PDB file of C-alpha atoms in Angstrom:
ATOM      1  CA  GLY A  24     -46.505 298.145 226.280  1.00 68.00           C
ATOM      2  CA  VAL A  25     -46.517 301.835 225.471  1.00 78.00           C
ATOM      3  CA  GLN A  26     -44.431 304.220 227.536  1.00 84.00           C
ATOM      4  CA  VAL A  27     -45.493 307.843 227.754  1.00 87.00           C
ATOM      5  CA  ILE A  28     -42.815 310.384 228.755  1.00 89.00           C
ATOM      6  CA  ARG A  29     -44.209 313.807 229.564  1.00 90.00           C
ATOM      7  CA  THR A  30     -42.259 317.055 229.282  1.00 90.00           C
ATOM      8  CA  VAL A  31     -42.773 320.596 230.553  1.00 89.00           C
ATOM      9  CA  ILE A  32     -44.305 323.413 228.514  1.00 89.00           C
ATOM     10  CA  TYR A  33     -45.478 326.967 228.934  1.00 88.00           C
ATOM     11  CA  PRO A  34     -49.264 326.575 228.472  1.00 83.00           C
ATOM     12  CA  THR A  35     -51.346 329.316 226.889  1.00 78.00           C
ATOM     13  CA  GLN A  36     -54.816 329.773 225.393  1.00 70.00           C
ATOM     14  CA  SER A  37     -53.752 333.045 223.787  1.00 71.00           C
ATOM     15  CA  VAL A  38     -53.977 333.466 220.015  1.00 64.00           C
ATOM     16  CA  GLY A  39     -51.157 336.037 220.198  1.00 67.00           C
ATOM     17  CA  VAL A  40     -48.041 335.139 218.164  1.00 68.00           C
ATOM     18  CA  LEU A  41     -45.553 335.813 220.961  1.00 79.00           C
ATOM     19  CA  ARG A  42     -47.230 333.624 223.605  1.00 81.00           C
ATOM     20  CA  ARG A  43     -47.883 330.822 221.156  1.00 77.00           C
ATOM     21  CA  LEU A  44     -44.247 330.962 220.069  1.00 80.00           C
ATOM     22  CA  LEU A  45     -43.075 330.779 223.690  1.00 87.00           C
ATOM     23  CA  SER A  46     -45.274 327.735 224.205  1.00 86.00           C
ATOM     24  CA  TYR A  47     -43.788 326.008 221.160  1.00 83.00           C
ATOM     25  CA  LEU A  48     -40.207 326.919 222.158  1.00 88.00           C
ATOM     26  CA  SER A  49     -40.707 325.676 225.709  1.00 91.00           C
ATOM     27  CA  PHE A  50     -41.730 322.272 224.359  1.00 91.00           C
ATOM     28  CA  ILE A  51     -38.793 322.145 221.963  1.00 91.00           C
ATOM     29  CA  PHE A  52     -36.353 322.861 224.791  1.00 92.00           C
ATOM     30  CA  SER A  53     -37.970 320.495 227.314  1.00 93.00           C
ATOM     31  CA  SER A  54     -38.306 317.660 224.765  1.00 92.00           C
ATOM     32  CA  LEU A  55     -34.629 317.962 223.880  1.00 92.00           C
ATOM     33  CA  VAL A  56     -33.516 317.920 227.513  1.00 92.00           C
ATOM     34  CA  ILE A  57     -35.872 315.189 228.760  1.00 93.00           C
ATOM     35  CA  GLY A  58     -35.742 313.238 225.494  1.00 91.00           C
ATOM     36  CA  SER A  59     -31.941 313.011 225.530  1.00 91.00           C
ATOM     37  CA  TRP A  60     -32.152 311.700 229.084  1.00 90.00           C
ATOM     38  CA  ARG A  61     -35.233 309.450 229.085  1.00 91.00           C
ATOM     39  CA  VAL A  62     -35.539 308.180 225.496  1.00 88.00           C
ATOM     40  CA  GLY A  63     -33.420 305.145 224.707  1.00 87.00           C
ATOM     41  CA  ARG A  64     -32.012 303.859 221.429  1.00 88.00           C
ATOM     42  CA  ALA A  65     -34.698 303.664 218.747  1.00 88.00           C
ATOM     43  CA  ASP A  66     -34.797 302.476 215.156  1.00 94.00           C
ATOM     44  CA  PHE A  67     -37.166 305.281 214.169  1.00 95.00           C
ATOM     45  CA  LEU A  68     -38.064 308.606 215.699  1.00 94.00           C
ATOM     46  CA  LEU A  69     -41.234 310.373 214.486  1.00 95.00           C
ATOM     47  CA  THR A  70     -41.927 314.082 214.988  1.00 94.00           C
ATOM     48  CA  GLU A  71     -45.262 315.790 214.387  1.00 93.00           C
ATOM     49  CA  SER A  72     -45.634 319.161 212.683  1.00 92.00           C
ATOM     50  CA  PRO A  73     -47.092 321.691 213.344  1.00 88.00           C
ATOM     51  CA  PRO A  74     -45.448 323.244 215.126  1.00 86.00           C
ATOM     52  CA  LEU A  75     -42.726 323.246 212.494  1.00 90.00           C
ATOM     53  CA  PHE A  76     -40.079 324.207 215.066  1.00 89.00           C
ATOM     54  CA  LEU A  77     -40.528 320.852 216.805  1.00 91.00           C
ATOM     55  CA  GLY A  78     -38.807 319.246 213.816  1.00 93.00           C
ATOM     56  CA  PHE A  79     -35.558 320.813 215.018  1.00 91.00           C
ATOM     57  CA  ALA A  80     -35.837 318.908 218.285  1.00 92.00           C
ATOM     58  CA  GLY A  81     -36.794 315.678 216.440  1.00 94.00           C
ATOM     59  CA  TYR A  82     -33.834 315.980 214.075  1.00 95.00           C
ATOM     60  CA  LEU A  83     -31.332 316.495 216.914  1.00 95.00           C
ATOM     61  CA  LEU A  84     -32.757 313.674 219.012  1.00 94.00           C
ATOM     62  CA  GLY A  85     -32.632 311.417 215.951  1.00 94.00           C
ATOM     63  CA  ARG A  86     -28.948 312.195 215.478  1.00 94.00           C
ATOM     64  CA  TRP A  87     -28.169 311.674 219.164  1.00 93.00           C
ATOM     65  CA  LYS A  88     -30.070 308.360 219.348  1.00 93.00           C
ATOM     66  CA  LYS A  89     -28.856 307.234 215.910  1.00 93.00           C
ATOM     67  CA  SER A  90     -32.440 306.813 214.756  1.00 95.00           C
ATOM     68  CA  ARG A  91     -34.024 307.272 211.346  1.00 96.00           C
ATOM     69  CA  TRP A  92     -35.942 310.493 211.701  1.00 96.00           C
ATOM     70  CA  ILE A  93     -39.492 310.610 210.246  1.00 97.00           C
ATOM     71  CA  PHE A  94     -41.132 314.044 209.893  1.00 97.00           C
ATOM     72  CA  ASN A  95     -44.953 313.704 209.976  1.00 96.00           C
ATOM     73  CA  ILE A  96     -46.753 316.703 208.453  1.00 95.00           C
ATOM     74  CA  SER A  97     -50.373 317.170 209.501  1.00 92.00           C
ATOM     75  CA  ASP A  98     -50.503 320.749 208.207  1.00 89.00           C
ATOM     76  CA  LEU A  99     -48.197 322.843 206.035  1.00 91.00           C
ATOM     77  CA  TRP A 100     -46.255 325.480 207.885  1.00 87.00           C
ATOM     78  CA  PRO A 101     -45.683 328.349 207.269  1.00 86.00           C
ATOM     79  CA  GLU A 102     -48.259 328.239 204.434  1.00 85.00           C
ATOM     80  CA  SER A 103     -51.218 327.627 206.743  1.00 83.00           C
ATOM     81  CA  VAL A 104     -50.454 330.630 208.988  1.00 81.00           C
ATOM     82  CA  VAL A 105     -50.156 332.803 205.887  1.00 83.00           C
ATOM     83  CA  GLU A 106     -53.629 331.644 204.757  1.00 81.00           C
ATOM     84  CA  LEU A 107     -54.987 332.451 208.244  1.00 76.00           C
ATOM     85  CA  GLY A 108     -53.554 335.993 207.944  1.00 78.00           C
ATOM     86  CA  VAL A 109     -51.232 335.658 210.901  1.00 76.00           C
ATOM     87  CA  ILE A 110     -48.102 336.531 208.873  1.00 81.00           C
ATOM     88  CA  ASN A 111     -47.462 337.654 205.311  1.00 86.00           C
ATOM     89  CA  ARG A 112     -45.053 336.311 202.730  1.00 87.00           C
ATOM     90  CA  GLU A 113     -42.870 339.413 202.841  1.00 87.00           C
ATOM     91  CA  SER A 114     -42.227 339.193 206.579  1.00 88.00           C
ATOM     92  CA  LEU A 115     -38.973 338.065 208.127  1.00 88.00           C
ATOM     93  CA  SER A 116     -40.800 335.426 210.174  1.00 83.00           C
ATOM     94  CA  TYR A 117     -42.171 333.849 206.977  1.00 86.00           C
ATOM     95  CA  LYS A 118     -38.748 333.811 205.299  1.00 90.00           C
ATOM     96  CA  LEU A 119     -37.076 332.282 208.333  1.00 90.00           C
ATOM     97  CA  SER A 120     -39.838 329.680 208.711  1.00 89.00           C
ATOM     98  CA  SER A 121     -39.596 328.776 205.004  1.00 91.00           C
ATOM     99  CA  TYR A 122     -35.836 328.309 205.335  1.00 92.00           C
ATOM    100  CA  LEU A 123     -36.342 326.068 208.400  1.00 93.00           C
ATOM    101  CA  GLU A 124     -39.042 324.087 206.556  1.00 93.00           C
ATOM    102  CA  LYS A 125     -36.744 323.445 203.586  1.00 93.00           C
ATOM    103  CA  SER A 126     -33.841 322.468 205.856  1.00 94.00           C
ATOM    104  CA  LEU A 127     -35.940 319.987 207.867  1.00 95.00           C
ATOM    105  CA  TYR A 128     -37.459 318.408 204.783  1.00 95.00           C
ATOM    106  CA  GLN A 129     -33.948 317.832 203.442  1.00 93.00           C
ATOM    107  CA  LYS A 130     -32.771 316.248 206.691  1.00 94.00           C
ATOM    108  CA  ALA A 131     -35.713 313.883 207.217  1.00 96.00           C
ATOM    109  CA  TRP A 132     -35.231 310.200 206.353  1.00 96.00           C
ATOM    110  CA  VAL A 133     -38.835 310.231 205.119  1.00 97.00           C
ATOM    111  CA  ILE A 134     -41.647 312.770 205.192  1.00 97.00           C
ATOM    112  CA  THR A 135     -45.104 311.431 206.000  1.00 97.00           C
ATOM    113  CA  GLY A 136     -48.370 313.275 205.565  1.00 94.00           C
ATOM    114  CA  GLN A 137     -51.958 312.698 206.585  1.00 89.00           C
ATOM    115  CA  SER A 138     -53.267 313.732 203.164  1.00 92.00           C
ATOM    116  CA  ARG A 139     -52.027 313.211 199.627  1.00 93.00           C
ATOM    117  CA  THR A 140     -52.552 316.927 198.923  1.00 93.00           C
ATOM    118  CA  ILE A 141     -49.976 317.807 201.622  1.00 94.00           C
ATOM    119  CA  LEU A 142     -47.440 315.402 200.135  1.00 95.00           C
ATOM    120  CA  GLU A 143     -48.100 316.637 196.579  1.00 94.00           C
ATOM    121  CA  ASN A 144     -47.416 320.212 197.752  1.00 93.00           C
ATOM    122  CA  ILE A 145     -44.117 319.127 199.363  1.00 94.00           C
ATOM    123  CA  GLN A 146     -43.031 317.064 196.326  1.00 93.00           C
ATOM    124  CA  GLU A 147     -43.795 319.959 193.991  1.00 93.00           C
ATOM    125  CA  ARG A 148     -41.586 322.345 195.962  1.00 91.00           C
ATOM    126  CA  TYR A 149     -38.950 319.797 196.964  1.00 91.00           C
ATOM    127  CA  PRO A 150     -38.798 317.051 194.307  1.00 91.00           C
ATOM    128  CA  VAL A 151     -35.946 315.210 196.078  1.00 89.00           C
ATOM    129  CA  ALA A 152     -37.981 314.754 199.281  1.00 91.00           C
ATOM    130  CA  ARG A 153     -38.860 311.171 200.109  1.00 93.00           C
ATOM    131  CA  THR A 154     -42.557 311.037 201.053  1.00 95.00           C
ATOM    132  CA  LYS A 155     -45.057 308.469 202.279  1.00 95.00           C
ATOM    133  CA  HIS A 156     -48.828 308.778 202.794  1.00 95.00           C
ATOM    134  CA  LEU A 157     -49.714 308.140 206.460  1.00 93.00           C
ATOM    135  CA  PRO A 158     -53.449 308.883 206.876  1.00 91.00           C
ATOM    136  CA  ASN A 159     -55.249 309.232 210.179  1.00 87.00           C
ATOM    137  CA  GLY A 160     -56.889 306.041 211.392  1.00 86.00           C
ATOM    138  CA  VAL A 161     -59.909 305.178 213.529  1.00 83.00           C
ATOM    139  CA  ASP A 162     -60.817 302.308 215.803  1.00 84.00           C
ATOM    140  CA  THR A 163     -64.202 301.373 214.341  1.00 83.00           C
ATOM    141  CA  GLU A 164     -64.988 298.907 217.140  1.00 83.00           C
ATOM    142  CA  PHE A 165     -64.527 301.721 219.674  1.00 82.00           C
ATOM    143  CA  PHE A 166     -67.245 303.763 217.987  1.00 79.00           C
ATOM    144  CA  GLN A 167     -69.561 300.829 217.539  1.00 76.00           C
ATOM    145  CA  SER A 168     -69.436 299.739 221.172  1.00 60.00           C
ATOM    146  CA  VAL A 169     -71.975 302.305 222.440  1.00 60.00           C
ATOM    147  CA  ASP A 170     -75.185 300.762 223.760  1.00 58.00           C
ATOM    148  CA  GLY A 171     -78.565 302.224 222.882  1.00 49.00           C
ATOM    149  CA  GLN A 172     -80.188 303.613 219.801  1.00 48.00           C
ATOM    150  CA  ILE A 173     -79.587 306.876 218.059  1.00 48.00           C
ATOM    151  CA  GLU A 174     -82.187 309.407 219.119  1.00 54.00           C
ATOM    152  CA  SER A 175     -84.793 310.296 216.534  1.00 53.00           C
ATOM    153  CA  GLY A 176     -86.321 313.726 216.055  1.00 61.00           C
ATOM    154  CA  ASN A 177     -84.196 316.813 215.555  1.00 77.00           C
ATOM    155  CA  PHE A 178     -81.273 316.984 213.154  1.00 87.00           C
ATOM    156  CA  HIS A 179     -78.034 317.164 215.161  1.00 88.00           C
ATOM    157  CA  ILE A 180     -74.766 318.772 214.105  1.00 91.00           C
ATOM    158  CA  VAL A 181     -71.862 317.914 216.401  1.00 92.00           C
ATOM    159  CA  TYR A 182     -68.290 319.185 216.467  1.00 94.00           C
ATOM    160  CA  ALA A 183     -65.783 317.704 218.957  1.00 93.00           C
ATOM    161  CA  GLY A 184     -62.238 318.983 219.056  1.00 92.00           C
ATOM    162  CA  LEU A 185     -60.078 322.067 219.348  1.00 91.00           C
ATOM    163  CA  HIS A 186     -61.795 325.476 219.251  1.00 93.00           C
ATOM    164  CA  GLY A 187     -58.956 327.384 217.567  1.00 88.00           C
ATOM    165  CA  MET A 188     -58.355 329.877 214.837  1.00 83.00           C
ATOM    166  CA  ALA A 189     -57.638 327.282 212.153  1.00 81.00           C
ATOM    167  CA  GLN A 190     -60.929 325.407 212.750  1.00 89.00           C
ATOM    168  CA  GLY A 191     -63.081 328.358 211.595  1.00 90.00           C
ATOM    169  CA  LEU A 192     -65.989 327.444 213.831  1.00 95.00           C
ATOM    170  CA  ASP A 193     -67.391 330.994 213.661  1.00 95.00           C
ATOM    171  CA  HIS A 194     -68.430 330.234 210.065  1.00 95.00           C
ATOM    172  CA  ILE A 195     -70.719 327.461 211.364  1.00 95.00           C
ATOM    173  CA  LEU A 196     -72.376 329.973 213.733  1.00 96.00           C
ATOM    174  CA  ARG A 197     -72.808 332.587 211.024  1.00 95.00           C
ATOM    175  CA  ALA A 198     -74.250 329.974 208.682  1.00 94.00           C
ATOM    176  CA  ALA A 199     -76.695 328.874 211.381  1.00 93.00           C
ATOM    177  CA  HIS A 200     -77.777 332.480 211.804  1.00 93.00           C
ATOM    178  CA  LYS A 201     -78.691 332.597 208.088  1.00 92.00           C
ATOM    179  CA  LEU A 202     -80.925 329.521 208.265  1.00 89.00           C
ATOM    180  CA  PRO A 203     -84.601 330.400 207.751  1.00 85.00           C
ATOM    181  CA  SER A 204     -85.439 328.276 210.753  1.00 82.00           C
ATOM    182  CA  MET A 205     -83.552 326.349 213.451  1.00 77.00           C
ATOM    183  CA  GLU A 206     -86.613 324.796 215.040  1.00 80.00           C
ATOM    184  CA  HIS A 207     -85.554 321.209 214.260  1.00 84.00           C
ATOM    185  CA  ILE A 208     -81.754 321.683 214.159  1.00 90.00           C
ATOM    186  CA  ASP A 209     -79.405 321.388 217.145  1.00 90.00           C
ATOM    187  CA  PHE A 210     -75.735 322.307 217.220  1.00 93.00           C
ATOM    188  CA  THR A 211     -73.307 320.953 219.815  1.00 93.00           C
ATOM    189  CA  PHE A 212     -69.682 322.041 220.231  1.00 95.00           C
ATOM    190  CA  VAL A 213     -67.484 319.885 222.485  1.00 95.00           C
ATOM    191  CA  GLY A 214     -64.012 320.866 223.605  1.00 94.00           C
ATOM    192  CA  ASP A 215     -61.917 323.900 224.426  1.00 93.00           C
ATOM    193  CA  GLY A 216     -59.384 326.248 222.892  1.00 90.00           C
ATOM    194  CA  PRO A 217     -58.284 329.846 222.479  1.00 87.00           C
ATOM    195  CA  GLU A 218     -61.379 330.803 220.429  1.00 91.00           C
ATOM    196  CA  LYS A 219     -64.050 329.224 222.636  1.00 94.00           C
ATOM    197  CA  SER A 220     -65.007 332.301 224.653  1.00 93.00           C
ATOM    198  CA  GLN A 221     -65.337 334.353 221.457  1.00 94.00           C
ATOM    199  CA  LEU A 222     -67.540 331.652 219.911  1.00 96.00           C
ATOM    200  CA  VAL A 223     -69.806 331.584 222.980  1.00 96.00           C
ATOM    201  CA  GLN A 224     -70.153 335.358 222.805  1.00 96.00           C
ATOM    202  CA  LEU A 225     -70.824 335.268 219.086  1.00 96.00           C
ATOM    203  CA  ALA A 226     -73.625 332.747 219.576  1.00 95.00           C
ATOM    204  CA  LYS A 227     -75.171 335.118 222.115  1.00 95.00           C
ATOM    205  CA  ASP A 228     -74.766 338.123 219.860  1.00 96.00           C
ATOM    206  CA  LEU A 229     -76.473 336.265 216.994  1.00 94.00           C
ATOM    207  CA  ASN A 230     -79.198 335.081 219.375  1.00 93.00           C
ATOM    208  CA  LEU A 231     -78.651 331.412 218.473  1.00 92.00           C
ATOM    209  CA  ARG A 232     -80.702 329.448 220.979  1.00 87.00           C
ATOM    210  CA  ARG A 233     -80.313 325.863 219.748  1.00 89.00           C
ATOM    211  CA  ILE A 234     -76.528 325.807 220.183  1.00 92.00           C
ATOM    212  CA  ARG A 235     -74.783 324.393 223.210  1.00 93.00           C
ATOM    213  CA  PHE A 236     -71.122 324.369 224.198  1.00 95.00           C
ATOM    214  CA  LEU A 237     -69.795 321.484 226.289  1.00 93.00           C
ATOM    215  CA  LYS A 238     -66.520 321.192 228.137  1.00 93.00           C
ATOM    216  CA  SER A 239     -63.775 318.823 227.078  1.00 92.00           C
ATOM    217  CA  VAL A 240     -64.598 315.214 227.859  1.00 90.00           C
ATOM    218  CA  SER A 241     -62.629 312.001 228.028  1.00 90.00           C
ATOM    219  CA  LYS A 242     -62.133 309.958 224.842  1.00 87.00           C
ATOM    220  CA  GLU A 243     -64.432 307.268 226.172  1.00 87.00           C
ATOM    221  CA  LYS A 244     -67.428 309.664 226.115  1.00 87.00           C
ATOM    222  CA  ILE A 245     -66.994 310.789 222.509  1.00 87.00           C
ATOM    223  CA  PRO A 246     -68.866 307.872 220.794  1.00 86.00           C
ATOM    224  CA  ALA A 247     -71.962 308.512 222.828  1.00 83.00           C
ATOM    225  CA  ILE A 248     -71.832 312.248 222.071  1.00 83.00           C
ATOM    226  CA  LEU A 249     -71.507 311.600 218.382  1.00 81.00           C
ATOM    227  CA  ARG A 250     -74.647 309.429 218.519  1.00 75.00           C
ATOM    228  CA  ILE A 251     -76.932 312.105 219.951  1.00 66.00           C
TER     229      ILE A 251
END
């Protein structure tokens, strides 16, 4: 069976750099402490990035547990935060993050990535890095197990997931505002995140009436929502 070991973090919905950094650091510290105590000997240890800093905890735990450490990259840091305008390339935080990125890539037994573009970027900058494509998967039977027929009528656009800065959901709202008519188009946003309250307010400011925001739901309810 699968064993889930939970740690302690400082939770925050803030988009501020300091609070987000504290949240990341709290997870790094707690995962090191609890992981060294609760995690047994393993052949492989996989760490997800972002946050990039979590790679430091993964590398140390891999050394302590004598495991081959796999660094899984789902988004390039610090490049992605530069593109979002959070930091600039001349800042000290960018230079330190770039140094940490290079160091972790060099220490990883293998670097996996969810897209070939991510891996090509890493290989271009660090030719000696050992990479492997590890795309996201989906349980197709899980999404086909919903009873009932898909509703006919209006055209539905559904987003289910994190409402954060990187998702750029405000662009969807602004695009909807430019449509000549929304009479037969419905938008549904499912989930939560640091940008959700701003998105709700933006929809009100733009007078978008065929848009609804739903709270986070369990995984089991997602297939039915995607079939509306």
